[in-house]
mmCIF file of C-alpha atoms in Angstrom:
data_model
loop_
_atom_site.group_PDB
_atom_site.id
_atom_site.type_symbol
_atom_site.label_atom_id
_atom_site.label_comp_id
_atom_site.label_asym_id
_atom_site.label_seq_id
_atom_site.Cartn_x
_atom_site.Cartn_y
_atom_site.Cartn_z
ATOM 1 C CA GLU K 1 -7.106 25.352 -18.688
ATOM 2 C CA ARG K 2 -5.542 27.344 -21.553
ATOM 3 C CA ARG K 3 -4.859 30.191 -19.160
ATOM 4 C CA ARG K 4 -3.089 27.807 -16.764
ATOM 5 C CA VAL K 5 -0.919 26.479 -19.598
ATOM 6 C CA ALA K 6 -0.123 30.045 -20.712
ATOM 7 C CA PHE K 7 0.859 31.163 -17.189
ATOM 8 C CA ALA K 8 3.122 28.115 -16.877
ATOM 9 C CA ALA K 9 4.759 28.952 -20.213
ATOM 10 C CA LEU K 10 5.510 32.495 -18.988
ATOM 11 C CA ALA K 11 7.353 30.930 -16.058
ATOM 12 C CA GLY K 12 9.292 28.657 -18.431
ATOM 13 C CA ILE K 13 7.312 25.535 -17.504
ATOM 14 C CA LYS K 14 5.937 23.229 -20.204
ATOM 15 C CA LEU K 15 2.579 22.163 -18.843
ATOM 16 C CA ASP K 16 0.522 19.418 -20.470
ATOM 17 C CA PRO K 17 -3.167 20.220 -19.931
ATOM 18 C CA ILE K 18 -5.441 17.860 -18.058
ATOM 19 C CA GLY K 19 -7.075 15.740 -20.740
ATOM 20 C CA HIS K 20 -8.245 12.357 -21.941
ATOM 21 C CA ALA K 21 -5.261 10.435 -20.526
ATOM 22 C CA ASP K 22 -5.982 11.761 -17.032
ATOM 23 C CA LEU K 23 -9.689 10.982 -17.399
ATOM 24 C CA ALA K 24 -8.893 7.443 -18.579
ATOM 25 C CA THR K 25 -6.581 6.963 -15.586
ATOM 26 C CA ILE K 26 -9.256 8.126 -13.155
ATOM 27 C CA VAL K 27 -11.947 5.954 -14.732
ATOM 28 C CA LEU K 28 -9.744 2.841 -14.956
ATOM 29 C CA LEU K 29 -8.489 3.024 -11.369
ATOM 30 C CA SER K 30 -11.933 3.986 -10.061
ATOM 31 C CA ILE K 31 -13.293 0.771 -11.569
ATOM 32 C CA VAL K 32 -10.441 -1.196 -9.995
ATOM 33 C CA TYR K 33 -11.062 0.299 -6.557
ATOM 34 C CA THR K 34 -14.819 -0.161 -6.818
ATOM 35 C CA PHE K 35 -14.145 -3.868 -7.362
ATOM 36 C CA ASP K 36 -11.647 -3.773 -4.475
ATOM 37 C CA LEU K 37 -14.199 -2.241 -2.110
ATOM 38 C CA CYS K 38 -16.593 -5.068 -3.023
ATOM 39 C CA ALA K 39 -13.758 -7.489 -2.236
ATOM 40 C CA ILE K 40 -13.401 -5.891 1.199
ATOM 41 C CA ALA K 41 -17.086 -6.517 1.911
ATOM 42 C CA PHE K 42 -16.729 -10.152 0.785
ATOM 43 C CA LEU K 43 -13.548 -10.629 2.818
ATOM 44 C CA LEU K 44 -14.998 -9.204 6.028
ATOM 45 C CA TRP K 45 -18.241 -11.160 5.622
ATOM 46 C CA ASN K 46 -16.218 -14.385 5.331
ATOM 47 C CA ARG K 47 -13.458 -13.420 7.782
ATOM 48 C CA ASN K 48 -14.009 -16.551 9.910
ATOM 49 C CA TYR K 49 -13.472 -18.899 6.952
ATOM 50 C CA ALA K 50 -10.231 -20.567 8.045
ATOM 51 C CA PRO K 51 -8.134 -20.085 4.840
ATOM 52 C CA LEU K 52 -9.098 -16.383 4.799
ATOM 53 C CA LYS K 53 -8.679 -15.976 8.545
ATOM 54 C CA SER K 54 -5.056 -17.126 8.216
ATOM 55 C CA LYS K 55 -4.421 -14.194 5.837
ATOM 56 C CA TYR K 56 -5.346 -11.573 8.486
ATOM 57 C CA PRO K 57 -8.563 -10.307 6.857
ATOM 58 C CA ILE K 58 -8.883 -7.117 8.946
ATOM 59 C CA LEU K 59 -5.307 -6.102 8.188
ATOM 60 C CA MET K 60 -5.638 -6.890 4.488
ATOM 61 C CA SER K 61 -8.935 -4.995 4.281
ATOM 62 C CA LEU K 62 -7.261 -1.959 5.836
ATOM 63 C CA CYS K 63 -4.534 -2.288 3.190
ATOM 64 C CA LEU K 64 -7.104 -1.905 0.421
ATOM 65 C CA VAL K 65 -8.666 1.084 2.163
ATOM 66 C CA GLY K 66 -5.193 2.638 2.452
ATOM 67 C CA MET K 67 -4.538 2.026 -1.238
ATOM 68 C CA PHE K 68 -7.785 3.785 -2.145
ATOM 69 C CA VAL K 69 -6.932 6.789 0.057
ATOM 70 C CA TRP K 70 -3.462 6.819 -1.552
ATOM 71 C CA PHE K 71 -5.162 6.962 -4.965
ATOM 72 C CA LEU K 72 -7.254 9.969 -3.902
ATOM 73 C CA GLY K 73 -4.107 11.744 -2.744
ATOM 74 C CA ASP K 74 -2.395 10.967 -6.046
ATOM 75 C CA LEU K 75 -5.215 12.596 -8.000
ATOM 76 C CA VAL K 76 -4.342 15.941 -6.386
ATOM 77 C CA LEU K 77 -0.560 15.656 -6.036
ATOM 78 C CA LYS K 78 -0.145 14.642 -9.676
ATOM 79 C CA SER K 79 -2.733 17.098 -11.015
ATOM 80 C CA HIS K 80 -5.032 14.554 -12.622
ATOM 81 C CA VAL K 81 -7.827 16.922 -11.558
ATOM 82 C CA HIS K 82 -8.033 20.701 -11.413
ATOM 83 C CA VAL K 83 -6.527 21.620 -8.051
ATOM 84 C CA VAL K 84 -8.670 24.655 -7.280
ATOM 85 C CA GLY K 85 -10.931 25.696 -4.433
ATOM 86 C CA PRO K 86 -10.467 25.548 -0.658
ATOM 87 C CA VAL K 87 -10.659 21.748 -0.514
ATOM 88 C CA LEU K 88 -8.584 20.457 -3.430
ATOM 89 C CA SER K 89 -5.921 23.155 -2.950
ATOM 90 C CA ASN K 90 -5.389 21.962 0.619
ATOM 91 C CA CYS K 91 -2.083 20.263 -0.181
ATOM 92 C CA MET K 92 -1.458 19.269 3.429
ATOM 93 C CA LEU K 93 -4.700 17.282 3.495
ATOM 94 C CA PHE K 94 -4.315 15.450 0.190
ATOM 95 C CA CYS K 95 -0.544 15.107 -0.140
ATOM 96 C CA VAL K 96 0.488 14.541 3.478
ATOM 97 C CA TRP K 97 -2.470 13.023 5.309
ATOM 98 C CA MET K 98 -4.110 11.127 2.454
ATOM 99 C CA ARG K 99 -1.273 10.205 0.115
ATOM 100 C CA VAL K 100 1.429 9.516 2.717
ATOM 101 C CA VAL K 101 0.157 9.035 6.280
ATOM 102 C CA PHE K 102 -3.067 7.112 5.527
ATOM 103 C CA GLY K 103 -1.947 6.085 2.054
ATOM 104 C CA CYS K 104 1.405 4.689 1.017
ATOM 105 C CA PHE K 105 2.976 4.650 4.502
ATOM 106 C CA PHE K 106 -0.155 3.128 6.059
ATOM 107 C CA VAL K 107 -0.142 0.330 3.463
ATOM 108 C CA SER K 108 3.604 -0.216 3.844
ATOM 109 C CA ALA K 109 3.341 -0.349 7.641
ATOM 110 C CA LEU K 110 0.477 -2.864 7.517
ATOM 111 C CA ILE K 111 2.410 -5.171 5.185
ATOM 112 C CA SER K 112 5.442 -4.905 7.468
ATOM 113 C CA ILE K 113 3.255 -5.777 10.455
ATOM 114 C CA ARG K 114 1.970 -8.800 8.545
ATOM 115 C CA SER K 115 5.561 -9.883 7.899
ATOM 116 C CA TYR K 116 6.351 -9.485 11.594
ATOM 117 C CA ALA K 117 3.257 -11.539 12.455
ATOM 118 C CA LEU K 118 4.547 -14.356 10.232
ATOM 119 C CA PHE K 119 7.956 -14.018 11.898
ATOM 120 C CA CYS K 120 6.393 -14.410 15.355
ATOM 121 C CA ILE K 121 4.381 -17.447 14.288
ATOM 122 C CA PHE K 122 6.939 -19.366 12.219
ATOM 123 C CA ARG K 123 10.257 -18.340 13.817
ATOM 124 C CA ARG K 124 9.319 -17.665 17.429
ATOM 125 C CA ASN K 125 6.389 -20.088 17.659
ATOM 126 C CA ARG K 126 4.326 -17.371 19.318
ATOM 127 C CA ALA K 127 0.820 -16.228 18.469
ATOM 128 C CA PHE K 128 0.705 -12.713 17.065
ATOM 129 C CA ARG K 129 -1.166 -10.986 19.844
ATOM 130 C CA GLY K 130 -0.497 -9.158 23.076
ATOM 131 C CA LYS K 131 2.938 -7.586 23.344
ATOM 132 C CA TYR K 132 3.954 -8.659 19.819
ATOM 133 C CA ALA K 133 0.960 -6.948 18.200
ATOM 134 C CA TYR K 134 1.309 -3.861 20.407
ATOM 135 C CA PHE K 135 5.048 -3.629 19.736
ATOM 136 C CA SER K 136 4.771 -3.702 15.927
ATOM 137 C CA SER K 137 1.746 -1.376 15.841
ATOM 138 C CA GLY K 138 3.455 0.988 18.274
ATOM 139 C CA ILE K 139 6.588 1.232 16.141
ATOM 140 C CA ALA K 140 4.503 2.078 13.054
ATOM 141 C CA ALA K 141 2.433 4.650 14.966
ATOM 142 C CA PHE K 142 5.597 6.240 16.396
ATOM 143 C CA ALA K 143 7.147 6.551 12.922
ATOM 144 C CA ALA K 144 3.947 8.166 11.614
ATOM 145 C CA LEU K 145 3.846 10.563 14.576
ATOM 146 C CA MET K 146 7.479 11.630 14.050
ATOM 147 C CA PHE K 147 6.780 12.181 10.354
ATOM 148 C CA ILE K 148 3.745 14.351 11.135
ATOM 149 C CA LEU K 149 5.675 16.395 13.725
ATOM 150 C CA VAL K 150 8.522 17.024 11.285
ATOM 151 C CA THR K 151 6.014 17.998 8.587
ATOM 152 C CA TYR K 152 4.349 20.634 10.746
ATOM 153 C CA MET K 153 7.639 21.937 12.123
ATOM 154 C CA LEU K 154 9.019 22.663 8.657
ATOM 155 C CA PRO K 155 8.232 26.008 6.985
ATOM 156 C CA LYS K 156 5.572 25.616 4.289
ATOM 157 C CA ASP K 157 8.041 26.275 1.496
ATOM 158 C CA ARG K 158 10.224 23.433 2.813
ATOM 159 C CA ALA K 159 7.375 20.913 2.971
ATOM 160 C CA VAL K 160 4.227 20.809 0.814
ATOM 161 C CA PHE K 161 2.983 23.959 -0.848
ATOM 162 C CA TYR K 162 0.502 25.198 -3.445
ATOM 163 C CA ILE K 163 1.617 26.885 -6.684
ATOM 164 C CA PRO K 164 -1.316 29.177 -7.585
ATOM 165 C CA PHE K 165 -0.435 30.143 -11.163
ATOM 166 C CA VAL K 166 -0.226 26.500 -12.307
ATOM 167 C CA GLN K 167 -2.798 25.270 -9.774
ATOM 168 C CA MET K 168 -0.822 22.321 -8.440
ATOM 169 C CA CYS K 169 0.705 21.013 -5.240
ATOM 170 C CA SER K 170 4.416 20.367 -4.949
ATOM 171 C CA MET K 171 6.998 19.190 -2.425
ATOM 172 C CA SER K 172 10.382 20.667 -1.629
ATOM 173 C CA TYR K 173 13.463 18.548 -2.279
ATOM 174 C CA THR K 174 13.962 18.230 1.481
ATOM 175 C CA TYR K 175 10.454 16.955 2.026
ATOM 176 C CA ARG K 176 10.688 14.518 -0.871
ATOM 177 C CA ALA K 177 13.740 13.035 0.837
ATOM 178 C CA ILE K 178 11.821 12.749 4.126
ATOM 179 C CA VAL K 179 8.844 10.999 2.485
ATOM 180 C CA GLN K 180 10.969 8.625 0.437
ATOM 181 C CA GLY K 181 13.244 7.988 3.404
ATOM 182 C CA LEU K 182 10.223 6.946 5.480
ATOM 183 C CA LEU K 183 9.084 4.526 2.775
ATOM 184 C CA TRP K 184 12.583 3.163 2.158
ATOM 185 C CA MET K 185 13.064 2.590 5.907
ATOM 186 C CA THR K 186 9.736 0.743 6.174
ATOM 187 C CA TRP K 187 10.437 -1.568 3.252
ATOM 188 C CA VAL K 188 14.061 -2.217 4.156
ATOM 189 C CA ILE K 189 12.851 -3.359 7.578
ATOM 190 C CA ASN K 190 10.209 -5.453 5.837
ATOM 191 C CA ALA K 191 12.834 -6.978 3.552
ATOM 192 C CA PHE K 192 15.030 -7.830 6.558
ATOM 193 C CA ILE K 193 12.124 -9.570 8.298
ATOM 194 C CA ASN K 194 11.362 -11.533 5.152
ATOM 195 C CA TYR K 195 15.010 -12.488 4.779
ATOM 196 C CA ARG K 196 14.707 -14.066 8.226
ATOM 197 C CA LEU K 197 11.624 -15.930 6.967
ATOM 198 C CA ARG K 198 13.313 -17.405 3.897
ATOM 199 C CA HIS K 199 13.735 -20.917 5.340
ATOM 200 C CA ILE K 200 10.458 -21.243 7.231
ATOM 201 C CA THR K 201 8.281 -24.288 6.692
ATOM 202 C CA SER K 202 4.801 -23.124 5.711
ATOM 203 C CA SER K 203 1.964 -24.757 3.850
ATOM 204 C CA PHE K 204 0.860 -21.875 1.697
ATOM 205 C CA ASN K 205 3.984 -20.033 0.481
ATOM 206 C CA GLU K 206 3.760 -17.049 2.840
ATOM 207 C CA SER K 207 7.498 -16.422 2.548
ATOM 208 C CA ARG K 208 7.309 -16.374 -1.264
ATOM 209 C CA GLU K 209 4.336 -13.998 -1.197
ATOM 210 C CA MET K 210 6.102 -11.490 1.007
ATOM 211 C CA GLY K 211 9.372 -11.875 -0.894
ATOM 212 C CA VAL K 212 7.644 -11.012 -4.174
ATOM 213 C CA ALA K 213 5.979 -8.043 -2.467
ATOM 214 C CA CYS K 214 9.325 -6.720 -1.193
ATOM 215 C CA VAL K 215 11.041 -6.994 -4.571
ATOM 216 C CA CYS K 216 8.171 -5.348 -6.468
ATOM 217 C CA VAL K 217 7.715 -2.492 -4.006
ATOM 218 C CA LEU K 218 11.439 -1.768 -3.677
ATOM 219 C CA LEU K 219 11.602 -1.508 -7.477
ATOM 220 C CA LEU K 220 8.540 0.764 -7.408
ATOM 221 C CA ILE K 221 10.045 3.029 -4.734
ATOM 222 C CA THR K 222 13.264 3.219 -6.746
ATOM 223 C CA TYR K 223 11.303 4.259 -9.832
ATOM 224 C CA ILE K 224 9.336 6.912 -7.930
ATOM 225 C CA THR K 225 12.472 8.262 -6.238
ATOM 226 C CA VAL K 226 14.208 8.676 -9.598
ATOM 227 C CA ILE K 227 11.213 10.516 -11.054
ATOM 228 C CA LEU K 228 10.952 12.818 -8.022
ATOM 229 C CA TYR K 229 14.526 14.031 -8.416
ATOM 230 C CA VAL K 230 15.170 13.764 -12.155
ATOM 231 C CA TYR K 231 11.815 15.342 -13.068
ATOM 232 C CA PRO K 232 10.899 17.562 -10.087
ATOM 233 C CA LEU K 233 7.819 18.989 -11.858
ATOM 234 C CA TYR K 234 6.751 15.630 -13.283
ATOM 235 C CA PRO K 235 2.999 16.333 -12.769
ATOM 236 C CA THR K 236 3.305 18.880 -15.582
ATOM 237 C CA ALA K 237 4.071 16.060 -18.060
ATOM 238 C CA VAL K 238 1.059 13.885 -18.801
ATOM 239 C CA SER K 239 3.156 10.822 -19.689
ATOM 240 C CA LEU K 240 5.023 10.923 -16.372
ATOM 241 C CA ARG K 241 2.071 11.658 -14.099
ATOM 242 C CA VAL K 242 -0.125 9.017 -15.734
ATOM 243 C CA SER K 243 2.577 6.339 -15.831
ATOM 244 C CA GLU K 244 3.594 6.946 -12.223
ATOM 245 C CA THR K 245 0.008 6.722 -10.967
ATOM 246 C CA VAL K 246 -0.931 3.692 -13.055
ATOM 247 C CA ILE K 247 2.254 1.755 -12.278
ATOM 248 C CA SER K 248 1.965 2.462 -8.534
ATOM 249 C CA HIS K 249 -1.623 1.288 -8.242
ATOM 250 C CA VAL K 250 -1.376 -1.618 -10.651
ATOM 251 C CA ILE K 251 1.588 -3.021 -8.702
ATOM 252 C CA THR K 252 -0.030 -2.559 -5.289
ATOM 253 C CA ASN K 253 -3.296 -4.104 -6.468
ATOM 254 C CA PHE K 254 -1.449 -6.981 -8.108
ATOM 255 C CA LEU K 255 0.396 -7.731 -4.882
ATOM 256 C CA TRP K 256 -2.787 -7.634 -2.800
ATOM 257 C CA TRP K 257 -4.523 -10.086 -5.116
ATOM 258 C CA PHE K 258 -1.368 -12.214 -5.376
ATOM 259 C CA ILE K 259 -1.694 -12.785 -1.623
ATOM 260 C CA MET K 260 -5.486 -13.044 -1.425
ATOM 261 C CA TYR K 261 -6.700 -14.492 -4.742
ATOM 262 C CA ILE K 262 -6.534 -18.236 -4.027
ATOM 263 C CA PRO K 263 -8.420 -18.298 -0.691
ATOM 264 C CA MET K 264 -10.967 -15.706 -1.881
ATOM 265 C CA TYR K 265 -11.670 -17.527 -5.146
ATOM 266 C CA ASN K 266 -12.057 -20.844 -3.368
ATOM 267 C CA CYS K 267 -14.201 -19.315 -0.637
ATOM 268 C CA ALA K 268 -16.577 -18.085 -3.351
ATOM 269 C CA PHE K 269 -16.648 -21.143 -5.634
ATOM 270 C CA ARG K 270 -15.205 -24.206 -3.810
ATOM 271 C CA ARG K 271 -15.864 -23.345 -0.193
ATOM 272 C CA GLU K 272 -16.234 -26.713 1.554
ATOM 273 C CA GLU K 273 -14.031 -28.694 -0.834
ATOM 274 C CA TYR K 274 -11.147 -26.225 -0.509
ATOM 275 C CA LEU K 275 -11.539 -25.981 3.274
ATOM 276 C CA ALA K 276 -11.192 -29.767 3.551
ATOM 277 C CA GLN K 277 -8.112 -29.759 1.282
ATOM 278 C CA TRP K 278 -6.635 -26.848 3.228
ATOM 279 C CA LYS K 279 -7.014 -28.634 6.575
ATOM 280 C CA ASP K 280 -5.685 -31.924 5.175
ATOM 281 C CA LYS K 281 -2.557 -30.163 3.942
ATOM 282 C CA LEU K 282 -1.957 -28.620 7.356
ATOM 283 C CA VAL K 283 -2.281 -32.006 9.044
ATOM 284 C CA LYS K 284 0.149 -33.598 6.547
ATOM 285 C CA ASP K 285 2.641 -30.765 7.034
ATOM 286 C CA GLY K 286 2.224 -30.799 10.827
ATOM 287 C CA LEU K 287 1.495 -27.076 10.932
ATOM 288 C CA GLN K 288 -1.884 -27.031 12.676
ATOM 289 C CA LYS K 289 -0.452 -25.069 15.622
ATOM 290 C CA GLN K 290 1.052 -22.336 13.430
ATOM 291 C CA TYR K 291 -2.244 -21.885 11.573
ATOM 292 C CA GLN K 292 -4.257 -22.284 14.783
ATOM 293 C CA ILE K 293 -6.134 -25.351 13.516
ATOM 294 C CA SER K 294 -6.623 -28.469 15.619
ATOM 295 C CA ARG K 295 -6.772 -32.005 14.257
ATOM 296 C CA THR K 296 -10.445 -32.254 15.197
ATOM 297 C CA ASP K 297 -11.512 -29.044 13.322
#
């Protein structure tokens, strides 16, 4: 590690060594994601419980998986671990496929699909299946495919590359713009959909949930974009790499639990009582059709 710091200094780069702050970040977020993976098991086991079923349990489980993969990609991109060897130095694998494609973009696309599902149900009075599900999933898959094609068409020094003497992965300015542009596009579309949902009548504050998610993530993307361009070698500074990783994953986890906490808590501790209250509220609000619950259920 001292040699890496010395080589960076010769190149005029101030490099903070990997240390206790990085270890604390890894341990803290590993504990969080271990709990999250347990939550996935609980959610899928109880996926037919009506209040959870209305939250799209498969989609929300995939979101947590995507967040975990994103975290693994962050460990390499931000040099929380020693990026050496044929596996960890594979920047294309960790920074493109894991951090972006199956990480932050995957999560963003799934949340956008969820917003579109709510739009179909509450604005179009159509069940989210068939052509509506295929259309939204197809758009997300097409965007991911175009991103991958552009990535592999670019020269390595214009996309993601490995810097041997400091043992870290980095992105060109062009590629940073492509990645951030993809995320900005996804969340602007999401925000537009949620703007159309602002006056819907729902029993369980779906519009508020997605509105909070849009505001928080747009602020997060703004923060990350500023860091990427103001501090291009931010992984060399322990304060920046740790803060960026912690803030990103704390916000995304907070938003997931903001959406899922109430039905999951009640499923675990007030299962039948909450289910009865949940159905009664739907009947009073006249929204059984939207939530696919009949009066006799």
